Coordinates of C-alpha atoms and ligand atoms in Angstrom, one line a residue:
X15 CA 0.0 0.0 0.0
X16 CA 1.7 3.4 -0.7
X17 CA 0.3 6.7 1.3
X18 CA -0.4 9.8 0.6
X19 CA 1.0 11.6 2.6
X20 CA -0.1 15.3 1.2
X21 CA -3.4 13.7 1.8
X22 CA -3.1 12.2 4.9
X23 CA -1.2 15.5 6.4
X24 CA -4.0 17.2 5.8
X25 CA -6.1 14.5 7.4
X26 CA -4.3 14.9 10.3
X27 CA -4.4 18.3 10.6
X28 CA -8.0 18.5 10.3
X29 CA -8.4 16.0 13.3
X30 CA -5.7 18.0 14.8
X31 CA -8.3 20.9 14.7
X32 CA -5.5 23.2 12.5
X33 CA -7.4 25.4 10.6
X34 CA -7.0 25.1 6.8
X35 CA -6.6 28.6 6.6
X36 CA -3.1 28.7 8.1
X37 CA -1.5 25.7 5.9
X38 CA -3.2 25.7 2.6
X39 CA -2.5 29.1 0.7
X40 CA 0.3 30.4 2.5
X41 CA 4.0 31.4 1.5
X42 CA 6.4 29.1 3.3
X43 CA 6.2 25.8 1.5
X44 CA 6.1 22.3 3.6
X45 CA 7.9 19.4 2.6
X46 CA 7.7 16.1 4.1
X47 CA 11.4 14.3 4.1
X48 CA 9.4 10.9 4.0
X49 CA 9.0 11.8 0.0
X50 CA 10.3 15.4 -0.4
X51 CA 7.3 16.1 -2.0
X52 CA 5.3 19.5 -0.8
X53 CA 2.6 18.9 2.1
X54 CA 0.8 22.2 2.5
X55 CA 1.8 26.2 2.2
X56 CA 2.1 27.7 5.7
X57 CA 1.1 31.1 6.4
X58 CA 3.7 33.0 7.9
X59 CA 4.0 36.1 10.3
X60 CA 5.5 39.8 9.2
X61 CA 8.5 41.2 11.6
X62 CA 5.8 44.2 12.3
X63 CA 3.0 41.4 13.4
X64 CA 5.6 39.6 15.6
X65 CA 6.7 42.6 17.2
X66 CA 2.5 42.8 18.3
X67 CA 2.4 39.5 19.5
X68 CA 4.8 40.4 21.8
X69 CA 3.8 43.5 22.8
X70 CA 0.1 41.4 23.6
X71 CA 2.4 39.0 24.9
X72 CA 3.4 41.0 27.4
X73 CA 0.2 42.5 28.5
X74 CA -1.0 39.1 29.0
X75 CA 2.5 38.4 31.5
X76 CA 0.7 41.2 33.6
X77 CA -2.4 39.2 34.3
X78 CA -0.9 35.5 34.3
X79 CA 1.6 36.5 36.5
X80 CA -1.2 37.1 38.8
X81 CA -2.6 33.9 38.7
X82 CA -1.6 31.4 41.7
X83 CA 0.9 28.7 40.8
X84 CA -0.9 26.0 41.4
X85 CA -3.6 27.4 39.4
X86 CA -1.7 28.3 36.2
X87 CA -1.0 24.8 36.6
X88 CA -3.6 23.4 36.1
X89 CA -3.6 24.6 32.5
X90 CA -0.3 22.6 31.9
X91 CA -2.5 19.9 33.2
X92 CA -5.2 20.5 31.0
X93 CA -2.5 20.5 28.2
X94 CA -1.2 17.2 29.5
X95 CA -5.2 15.5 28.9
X96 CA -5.2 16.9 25.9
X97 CA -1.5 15.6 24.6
X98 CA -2.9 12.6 25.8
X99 CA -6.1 12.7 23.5
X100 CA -4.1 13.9 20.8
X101 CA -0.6 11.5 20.9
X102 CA -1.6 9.2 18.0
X103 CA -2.2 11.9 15.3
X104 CA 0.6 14.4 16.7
X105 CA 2.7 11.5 16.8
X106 CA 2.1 10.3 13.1
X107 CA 2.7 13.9 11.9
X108 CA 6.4 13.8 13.6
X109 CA 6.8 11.3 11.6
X110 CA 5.6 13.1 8.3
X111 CA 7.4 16.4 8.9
X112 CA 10.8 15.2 10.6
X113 CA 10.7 11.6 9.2
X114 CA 11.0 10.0 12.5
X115 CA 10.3 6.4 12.7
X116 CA 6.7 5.9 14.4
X117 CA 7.4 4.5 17.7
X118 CA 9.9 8.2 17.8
X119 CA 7.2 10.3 17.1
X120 CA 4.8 9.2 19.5
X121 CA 7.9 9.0 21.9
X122 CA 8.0 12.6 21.6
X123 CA 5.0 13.1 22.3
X124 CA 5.2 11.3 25.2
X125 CA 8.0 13.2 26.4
X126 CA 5.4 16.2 26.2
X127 CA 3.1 14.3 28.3
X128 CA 5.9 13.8 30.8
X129 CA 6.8 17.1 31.1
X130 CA 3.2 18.4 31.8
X131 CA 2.9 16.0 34.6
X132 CA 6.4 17.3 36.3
X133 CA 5.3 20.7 35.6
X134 CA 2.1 20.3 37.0
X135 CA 4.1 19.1 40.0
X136 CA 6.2 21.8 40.2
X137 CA 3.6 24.0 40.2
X138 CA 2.9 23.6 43.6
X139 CA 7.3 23.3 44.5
X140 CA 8.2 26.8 43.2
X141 CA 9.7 27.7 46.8
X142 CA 12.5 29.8 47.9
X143 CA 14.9 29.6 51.4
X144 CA 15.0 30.9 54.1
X145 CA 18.2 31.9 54.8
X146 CA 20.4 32.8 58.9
X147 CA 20.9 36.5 58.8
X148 CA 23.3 38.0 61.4
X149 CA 20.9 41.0 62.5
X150 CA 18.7 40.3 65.5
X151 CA 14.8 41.0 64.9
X152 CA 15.0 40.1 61.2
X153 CA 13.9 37.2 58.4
X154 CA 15.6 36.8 55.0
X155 CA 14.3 35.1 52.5
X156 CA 14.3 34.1 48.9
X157 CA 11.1 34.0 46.3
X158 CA 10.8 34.0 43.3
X159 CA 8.4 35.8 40.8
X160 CA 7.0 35.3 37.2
X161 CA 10.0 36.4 34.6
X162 CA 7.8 38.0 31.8
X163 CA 7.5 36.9 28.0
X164 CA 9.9 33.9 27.3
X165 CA 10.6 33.6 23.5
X166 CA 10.9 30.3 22.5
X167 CA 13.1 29.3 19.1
X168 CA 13.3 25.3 17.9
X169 CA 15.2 23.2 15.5
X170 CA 13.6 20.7 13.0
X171 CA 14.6 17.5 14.8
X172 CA 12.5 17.8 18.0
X173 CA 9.8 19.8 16.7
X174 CA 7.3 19.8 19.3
X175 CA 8.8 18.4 22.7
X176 CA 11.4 21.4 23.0
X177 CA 8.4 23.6 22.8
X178 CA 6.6 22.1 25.3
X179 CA 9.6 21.6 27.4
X180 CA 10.0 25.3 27.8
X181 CA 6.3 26.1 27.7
X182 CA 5.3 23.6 30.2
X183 CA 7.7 25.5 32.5
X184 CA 7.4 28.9 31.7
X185 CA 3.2 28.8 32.2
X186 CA 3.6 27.5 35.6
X187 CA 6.1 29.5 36.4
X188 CA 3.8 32.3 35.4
X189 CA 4.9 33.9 31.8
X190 CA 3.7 33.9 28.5
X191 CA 5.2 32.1 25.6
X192 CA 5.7 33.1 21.9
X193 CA 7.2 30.5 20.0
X194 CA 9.3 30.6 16.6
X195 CA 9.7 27.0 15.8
X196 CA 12.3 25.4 12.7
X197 CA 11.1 26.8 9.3
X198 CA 11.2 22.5 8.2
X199 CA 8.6 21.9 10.5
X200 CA 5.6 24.5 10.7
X201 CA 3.1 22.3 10.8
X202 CA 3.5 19.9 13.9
X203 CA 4.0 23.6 15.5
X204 CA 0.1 24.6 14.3
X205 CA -1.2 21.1 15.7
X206 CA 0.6 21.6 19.0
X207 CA -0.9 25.3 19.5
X208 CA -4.6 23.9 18.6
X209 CA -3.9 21.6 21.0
X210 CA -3.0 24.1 23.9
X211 CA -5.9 26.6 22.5
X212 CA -8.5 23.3 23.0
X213 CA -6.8 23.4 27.2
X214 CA -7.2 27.6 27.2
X215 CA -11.0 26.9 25.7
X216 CA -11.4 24.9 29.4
X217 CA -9.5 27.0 31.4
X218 CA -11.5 30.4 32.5
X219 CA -8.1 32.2 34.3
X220 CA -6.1 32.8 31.1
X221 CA -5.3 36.0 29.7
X222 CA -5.5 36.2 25.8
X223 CA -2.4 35.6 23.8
X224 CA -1.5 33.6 26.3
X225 CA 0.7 31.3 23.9
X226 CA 1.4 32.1 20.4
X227 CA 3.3 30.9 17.2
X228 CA 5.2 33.3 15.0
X229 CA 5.7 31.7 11.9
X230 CA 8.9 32.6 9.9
X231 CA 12.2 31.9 9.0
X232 CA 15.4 33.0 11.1
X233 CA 14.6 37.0 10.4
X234 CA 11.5 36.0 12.7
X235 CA 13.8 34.8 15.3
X236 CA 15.7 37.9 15.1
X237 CA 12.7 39.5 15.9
X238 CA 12.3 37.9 19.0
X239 CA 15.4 38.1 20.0
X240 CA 16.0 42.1 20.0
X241 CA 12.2 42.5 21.7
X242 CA 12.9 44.4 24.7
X243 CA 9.8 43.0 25.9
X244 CA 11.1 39.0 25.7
X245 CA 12.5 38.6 28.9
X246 CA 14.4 35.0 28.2
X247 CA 14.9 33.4 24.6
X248 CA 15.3 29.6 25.0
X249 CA 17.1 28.9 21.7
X250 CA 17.7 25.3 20.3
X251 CA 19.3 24.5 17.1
X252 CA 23.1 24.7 15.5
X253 CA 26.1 26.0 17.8
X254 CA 25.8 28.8 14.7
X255 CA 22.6 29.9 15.3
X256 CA 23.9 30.2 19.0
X257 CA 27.4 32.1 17.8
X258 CA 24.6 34.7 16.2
X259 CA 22.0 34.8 19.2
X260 CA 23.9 34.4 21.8
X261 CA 25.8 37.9 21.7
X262 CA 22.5 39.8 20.8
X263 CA 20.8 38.7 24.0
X264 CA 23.9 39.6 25.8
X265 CA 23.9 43.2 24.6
X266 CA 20.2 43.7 25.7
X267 CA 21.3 42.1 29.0
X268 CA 18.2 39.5 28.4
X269 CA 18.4 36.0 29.7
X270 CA 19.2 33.4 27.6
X271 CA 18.6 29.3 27.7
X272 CA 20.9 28.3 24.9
X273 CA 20.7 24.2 23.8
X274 CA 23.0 24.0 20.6
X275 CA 25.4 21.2 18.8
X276 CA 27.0 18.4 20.1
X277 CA 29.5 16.0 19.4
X278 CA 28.8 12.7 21.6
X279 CA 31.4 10.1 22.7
X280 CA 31.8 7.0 24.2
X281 CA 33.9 5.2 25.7
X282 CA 34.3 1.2 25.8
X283 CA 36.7 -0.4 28.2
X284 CA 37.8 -3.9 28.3
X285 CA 35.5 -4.9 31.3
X286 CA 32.1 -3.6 29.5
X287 CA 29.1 -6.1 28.8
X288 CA 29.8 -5.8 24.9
X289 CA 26.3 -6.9 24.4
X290 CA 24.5 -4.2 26.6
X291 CA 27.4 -1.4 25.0
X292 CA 26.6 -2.9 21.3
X293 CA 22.7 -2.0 22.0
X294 CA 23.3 0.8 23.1
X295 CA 25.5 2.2 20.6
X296 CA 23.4 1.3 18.0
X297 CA 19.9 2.8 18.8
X298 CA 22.4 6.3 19.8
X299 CA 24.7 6.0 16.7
X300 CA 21.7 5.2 13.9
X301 CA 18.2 6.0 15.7
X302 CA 16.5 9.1 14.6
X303 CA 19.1 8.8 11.3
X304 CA 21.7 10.7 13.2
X305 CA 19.7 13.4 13.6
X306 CA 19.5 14.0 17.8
X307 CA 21.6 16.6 19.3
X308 CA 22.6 13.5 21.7
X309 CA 23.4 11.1 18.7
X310 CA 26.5 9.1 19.2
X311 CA 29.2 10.6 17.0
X312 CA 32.4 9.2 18.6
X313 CA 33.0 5.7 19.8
X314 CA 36.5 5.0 21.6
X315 CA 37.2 1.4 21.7
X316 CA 39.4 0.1 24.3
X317 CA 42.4 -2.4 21.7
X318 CA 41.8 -5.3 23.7
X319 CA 38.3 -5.6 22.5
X320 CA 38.2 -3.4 19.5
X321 CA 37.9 -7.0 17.0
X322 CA 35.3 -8.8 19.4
X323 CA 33.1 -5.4 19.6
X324 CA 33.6 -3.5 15.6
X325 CA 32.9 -6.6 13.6
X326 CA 29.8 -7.0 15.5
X327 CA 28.8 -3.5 15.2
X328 CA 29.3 -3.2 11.4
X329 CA 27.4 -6.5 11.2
X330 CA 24.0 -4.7 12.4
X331 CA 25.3 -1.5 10.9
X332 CA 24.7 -3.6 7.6
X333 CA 21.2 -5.3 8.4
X334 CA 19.8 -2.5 9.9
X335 CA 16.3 -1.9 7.9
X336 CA 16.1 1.5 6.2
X337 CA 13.5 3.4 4.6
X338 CA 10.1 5.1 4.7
X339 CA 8.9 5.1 8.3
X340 CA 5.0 5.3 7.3
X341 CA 5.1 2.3 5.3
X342 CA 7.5 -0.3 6.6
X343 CA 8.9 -0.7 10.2
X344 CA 12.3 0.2 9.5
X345 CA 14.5 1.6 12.1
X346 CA 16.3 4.3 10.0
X347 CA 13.9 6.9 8.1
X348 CA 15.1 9.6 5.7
X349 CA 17.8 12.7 6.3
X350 CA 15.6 16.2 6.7
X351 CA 16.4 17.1 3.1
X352 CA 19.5 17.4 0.4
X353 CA 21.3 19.6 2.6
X354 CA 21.8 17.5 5.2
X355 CA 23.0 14.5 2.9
X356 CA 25.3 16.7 1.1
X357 CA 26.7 17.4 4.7
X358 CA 26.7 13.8 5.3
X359 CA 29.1 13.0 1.9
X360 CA 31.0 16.0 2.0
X361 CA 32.5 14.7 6.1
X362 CA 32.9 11.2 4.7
X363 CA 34.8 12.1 2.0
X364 CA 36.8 14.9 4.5
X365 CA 37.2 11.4 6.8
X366 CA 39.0 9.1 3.9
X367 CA 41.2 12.5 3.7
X368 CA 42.1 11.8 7.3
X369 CA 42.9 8.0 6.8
X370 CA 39.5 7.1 7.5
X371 CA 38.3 3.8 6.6
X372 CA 34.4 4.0 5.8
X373 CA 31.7 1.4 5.8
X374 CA 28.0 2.6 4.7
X375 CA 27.2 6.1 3.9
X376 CA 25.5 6.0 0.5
X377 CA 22.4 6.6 -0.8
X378 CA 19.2 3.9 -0.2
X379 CA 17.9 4.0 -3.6
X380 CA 15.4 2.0 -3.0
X381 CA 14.1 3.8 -0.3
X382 CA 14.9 7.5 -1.7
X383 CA 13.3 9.3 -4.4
X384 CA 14.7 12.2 -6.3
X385 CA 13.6 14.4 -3.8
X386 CA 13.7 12.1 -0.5
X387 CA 17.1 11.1 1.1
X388 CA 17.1 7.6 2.9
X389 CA 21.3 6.6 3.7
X390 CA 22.7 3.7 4.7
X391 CA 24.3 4.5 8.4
X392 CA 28.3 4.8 8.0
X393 CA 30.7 3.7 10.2
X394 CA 34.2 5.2 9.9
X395 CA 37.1 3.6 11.7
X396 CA 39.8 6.3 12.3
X397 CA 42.9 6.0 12.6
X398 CA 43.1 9.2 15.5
X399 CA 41.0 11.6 16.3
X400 CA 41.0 14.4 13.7
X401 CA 39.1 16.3 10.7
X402 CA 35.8 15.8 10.7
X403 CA 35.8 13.9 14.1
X404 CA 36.1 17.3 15.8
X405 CA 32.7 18.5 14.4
X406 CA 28.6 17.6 14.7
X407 CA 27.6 16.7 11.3
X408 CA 23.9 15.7 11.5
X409 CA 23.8 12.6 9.8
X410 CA 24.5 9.0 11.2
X411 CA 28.4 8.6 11.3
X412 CA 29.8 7.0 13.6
X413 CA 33.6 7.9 14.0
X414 CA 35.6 4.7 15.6
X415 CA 38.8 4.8 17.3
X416 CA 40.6 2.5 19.1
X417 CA 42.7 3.4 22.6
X418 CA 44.9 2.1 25.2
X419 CA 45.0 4.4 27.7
X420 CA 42.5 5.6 30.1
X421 CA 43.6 9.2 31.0
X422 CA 44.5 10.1 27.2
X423 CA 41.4 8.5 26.3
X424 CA 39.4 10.8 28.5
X425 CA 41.3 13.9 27.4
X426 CA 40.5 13.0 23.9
X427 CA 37.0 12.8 24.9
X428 CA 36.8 16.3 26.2
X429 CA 38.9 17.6 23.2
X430 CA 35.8 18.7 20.9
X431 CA 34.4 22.1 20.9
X432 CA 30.8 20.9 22.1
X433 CA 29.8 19.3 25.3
X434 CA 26.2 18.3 25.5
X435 CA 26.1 14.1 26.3
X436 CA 28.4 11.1 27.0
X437 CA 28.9 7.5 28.1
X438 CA 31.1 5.2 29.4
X439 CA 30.5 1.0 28.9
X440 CA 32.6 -0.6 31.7
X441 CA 32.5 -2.7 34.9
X442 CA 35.0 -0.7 36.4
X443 CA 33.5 1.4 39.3
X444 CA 36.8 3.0 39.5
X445 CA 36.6 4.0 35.5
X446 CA 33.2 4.1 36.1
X447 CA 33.3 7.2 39.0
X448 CA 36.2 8.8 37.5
X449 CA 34.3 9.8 34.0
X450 CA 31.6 11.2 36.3
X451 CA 33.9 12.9 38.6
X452 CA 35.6 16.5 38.2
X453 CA 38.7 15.7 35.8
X454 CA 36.2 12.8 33.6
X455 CA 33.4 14.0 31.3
X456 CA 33.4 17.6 30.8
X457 CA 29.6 17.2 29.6
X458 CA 26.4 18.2 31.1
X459 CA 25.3 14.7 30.3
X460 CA 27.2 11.9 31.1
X461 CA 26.3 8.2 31.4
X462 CA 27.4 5.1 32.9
X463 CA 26.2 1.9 30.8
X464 CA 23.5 3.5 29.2
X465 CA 23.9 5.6 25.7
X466 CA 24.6 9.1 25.3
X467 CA 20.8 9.6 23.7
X468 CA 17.1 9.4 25.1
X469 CA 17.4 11.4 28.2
X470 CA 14.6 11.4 30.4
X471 CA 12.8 14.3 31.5
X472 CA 13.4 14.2 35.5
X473 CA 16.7 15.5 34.5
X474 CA 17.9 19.0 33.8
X475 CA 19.0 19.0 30.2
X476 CA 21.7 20.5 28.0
X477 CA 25.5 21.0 28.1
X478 CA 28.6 22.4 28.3
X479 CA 31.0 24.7 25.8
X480 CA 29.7 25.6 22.5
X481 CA 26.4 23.7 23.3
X482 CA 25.8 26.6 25.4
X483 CA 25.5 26.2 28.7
X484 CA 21.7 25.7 28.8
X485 CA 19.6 23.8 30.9
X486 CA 15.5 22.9 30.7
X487 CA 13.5 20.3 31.4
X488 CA 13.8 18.6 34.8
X489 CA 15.7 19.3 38.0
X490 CA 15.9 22.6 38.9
X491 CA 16.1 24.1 35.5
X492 CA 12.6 26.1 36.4
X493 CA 14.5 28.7 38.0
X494 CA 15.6 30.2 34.4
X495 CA 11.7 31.2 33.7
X496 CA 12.0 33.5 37.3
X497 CA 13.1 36.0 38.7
X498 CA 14.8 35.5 42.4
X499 CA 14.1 38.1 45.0
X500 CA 15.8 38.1 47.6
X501 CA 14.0 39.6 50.9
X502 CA 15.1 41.1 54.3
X503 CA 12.4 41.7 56.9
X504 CA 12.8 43.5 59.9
X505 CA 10.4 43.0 63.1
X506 CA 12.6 44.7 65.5
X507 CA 12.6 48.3 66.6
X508 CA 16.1 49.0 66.0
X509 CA 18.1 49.4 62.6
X510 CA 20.9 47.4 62.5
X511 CA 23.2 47.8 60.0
X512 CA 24.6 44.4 58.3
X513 CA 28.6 44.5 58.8
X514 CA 28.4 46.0 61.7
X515 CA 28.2 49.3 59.6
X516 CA 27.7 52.5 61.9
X517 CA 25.7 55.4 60.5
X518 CA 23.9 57.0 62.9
X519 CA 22.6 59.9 62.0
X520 CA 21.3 63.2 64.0
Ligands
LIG7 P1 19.3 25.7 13.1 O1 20.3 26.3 13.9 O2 19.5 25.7 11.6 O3 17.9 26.3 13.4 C1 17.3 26.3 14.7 C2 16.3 27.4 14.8 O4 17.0 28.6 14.9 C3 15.3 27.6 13.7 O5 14.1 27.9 14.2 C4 15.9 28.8 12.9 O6 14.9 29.5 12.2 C5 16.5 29.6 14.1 N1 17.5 30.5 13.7 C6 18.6 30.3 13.0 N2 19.4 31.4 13.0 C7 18.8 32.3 13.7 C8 19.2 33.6 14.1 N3 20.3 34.2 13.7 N4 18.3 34.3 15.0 C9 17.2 33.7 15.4 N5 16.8 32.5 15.1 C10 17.6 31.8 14.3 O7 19.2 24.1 13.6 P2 18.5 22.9 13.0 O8 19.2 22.5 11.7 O9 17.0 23.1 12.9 O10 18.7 21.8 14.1 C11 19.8 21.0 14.2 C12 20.8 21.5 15.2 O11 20.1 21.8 16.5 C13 21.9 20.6 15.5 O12 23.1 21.3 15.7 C14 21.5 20.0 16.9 O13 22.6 19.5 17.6 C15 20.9 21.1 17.5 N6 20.0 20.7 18.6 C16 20.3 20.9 19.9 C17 19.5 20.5 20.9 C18 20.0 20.7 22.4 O14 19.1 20.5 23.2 N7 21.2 20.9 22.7 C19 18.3 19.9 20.6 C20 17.9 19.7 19.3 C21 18.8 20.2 18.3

């Protein structure tokens, strides 16, 4: 049976409850990297209308901020029922506009669900200390208060669960949201803000414009960017767009959550269960066709094991089933679009430059079509760490080298640019607790016999160097989308000054 998938988008996003009005005659055209073929022509915003949205944005911050906690979240409940409802057909469109195998793109819109729930939560945990102070007679205290408009800007490959990973936070901690999502994936962004609107339409405490989607290419994320009135952009995408936005948020002095490349290692000693590490290395290395910000892009093979583990490894490298995830259960769907493959030769060939010694990499024809790109997963054994190894190309390479060494194996480790995840395979607690420790990892996700990719929400997420320092998600990650207060309260009749300062005055 062979889809349609024009058809069946619009299907979906009729069920969805998008109007037709905002995908079928608009000026941003919507591909599908399942068959490259157009889907529907999204409507997109002017600089001058986003600028309003954010102005209404911000008038809606004054009332919301009003709103108790545990109040505003129960919205992000309300959103969570009506994820749930909806999982199935926002799920399927993943698939459709990112090409994510199915069982992906309901996992990410799990991963929504999740986060509601822990926001929901923390609705009701947004507390501050209390805090010894040294003058007699008075309290000190922390709280902390609504931020204001958070802008939020996404990238193709998790087109809805970043959003709601910010927004589930930011509503409960009491600001509005106005979101620019990836250009490559408009539509899934339409579904998710007809899904919030159906939670607003049962929910009598929300301010209009509450939550809103801007539409556009990068010149729209600009916009959002230089807005006096956005209080904190939480940008994810390429360490580029990071290099561009990071500086411009710093010159306004606005806060900034910034989630941007990585480059993902591993590490296999000689005691790991090669079984467990060969799982594991396989769903991080391929899954999602290389196309996570936590994908496995370095694997560092200890040389006692390197010939029991890399045979094994290009074995299901080779029978690994690719091709169109609506149709067939294959593991591997297609690259976003041409770019990305180009990128994908052009650092394989940069590899055999460096000595590299490639298996896999080319084109699925029988999966592609002119204008779809399905690849066969490469594995590249290197002979050191060099070339293209130092950089995230988003496509499923995985870079293998062999060591002997532990220390110089961990400073190779740390010796890329980005930071974001890591793992170690080993039965060594004492390898095992140094990666973790101070001088191991120098990522803000590191593993211990688990992969570097599929991190679960509980956590706080994101990582170190040119991935940008960010965190969201779990943990205590809420505390970017407020603003901390400390307070000093004094219930004696004297005026102590702290310090011991004397300035008493006639
Ligand atoms: P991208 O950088 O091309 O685009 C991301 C978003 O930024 C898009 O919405 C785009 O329109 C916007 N943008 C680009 N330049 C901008 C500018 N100057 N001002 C304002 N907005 C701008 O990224 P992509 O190709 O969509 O996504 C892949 C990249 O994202 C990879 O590098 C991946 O590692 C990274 N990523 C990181 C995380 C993380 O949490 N660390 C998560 C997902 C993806």
């Amino acid at each position: 049976m062979t889809i349609d998938v024009k058809t069946e988008t619009a299907a979906l996003l009729d069920k969805l409850g998008v109007d037709r009005a905002a995908w079928s005659t608009g000026d941003m055209v919507s591909h599908s990297p399942v068959t490259g073929e157009e889907i529907a022509r999204v409507k997109t915003v002017s600089a001058a209308e986003a600028g309003k949205a954010i102005e209404a944005a911000h008038e809606a911050f004054k009332a919301w901020r009003l709103v108790p906690a545990p109040k505003r979240g129960e919205l992000v409940r309300l959103l969570g029922e009506e994820l749930r409802a909806a999982k199935a057909d926002l799920g399927r469109l993943v698939s459709i506009e990112a090409g994510k195998i199915i069982s992906e793109g309901l996992g990410e819109v799990q991963e929504m669900i999740d986060i509601c729930d822990f926001a929901v939560g923390l609705s009701r945990q947004l507390y501050g200390l209390t805090i010894a102070t040294e003058r007699p007679g008075h309290r000190m205290m922390e709280t902390w208060h609504p931020l204001g408009v958070v802008g939020i800007i996404s990238a193709f490959n998790f087109p809805v669960a970043v959003w709601s990973w910010n927004a589930a936070l930011a509503l409960v901690c009491g600001n509005p949201v106005v979101w620019k999502p990836s250009e490559k994936t408009p539509l899934t962004a339409l579904a998710c803000q007809a899904v919030l609107d159906r939670a607003l339409a049962r929910f009598s405490d929300a301010p209009k414009k509450l939550s809103q989607l801007l539409i556009g290419d990068r010149a729209i994320g600009e916009v959002l960017v230089d807005h006096k009135k956005v209080a904190l952009v939480s940008a994810t995408g390429s360490t580029r767009m990071g290099r561009e936005v990071g500086p411009r948020l710093a010159k306004r002095f606005a806060r900034s959550i910034l989630e941007l490349g990585g480059n993902n290692a591993g590490i296999v000693c000689p005691s790991a269960d090669l079984d467990m590490a060969l799982r594991a290395i396989a769903f991080g290395a391929m899954g999602t066709a290389g196309q996570r910000c936590t994908t496995l892009r370095r694997l560092f093979v200890h040389e006692n094991i390197y010939d029991q583990l890399v045979p094994r490894l290009k074995k299901a490298y080779a029978s690994v089933s690719v091709g169109n995830p609506l149709e067939t259960n294959a593991l591997i769907g297609p690259l976003i679009d041409k770019a990305a493959f180009d990128n994908m030769q052009k650092a394989l060939l940069a590899a055999r430059d460096e000595g590299g010694s490639v298996t896999g990499g080319e084109r699925v024809a029988a999966a592609s079509r002119d204008t779809a790109y399905y690849v066969q997963p490469a594995i590249v054994e290197m002979p050191k760490q060099a070339g293209p190894v130092l950089e995230e190309t988003f496509a499923p390479i995985l870079y293998v080298m062999k060591y002997s060494d532990f220390d110089q194996v961990l400073e190779e480790h740390n010796a890329v640019a980005a930071g974001l995840s890591s793992s170690i395979f080993t039965l060594n607690m004492q390898e095992a607790e140094r990666f973790l420790s101070a001088d191991g990892s120098d990522c803000g996700i590191a593993n211990v016999n688990i992969g570097t990719s599929g991190a679960e929400i509980g956590g706080a997420f994101g990582g170190e160097k040119e991935t940008g320092g960010g965190r969201e998600s779990g943990s205590d990650a809420w505390r970017a989308y407020m603003r901390r207060a400390t307070n000093t309260v004094n219930y004696s009749k004297a005026l102590p000054l702290a310090q011991g300062v004397s300035f008493d005055i006639e």
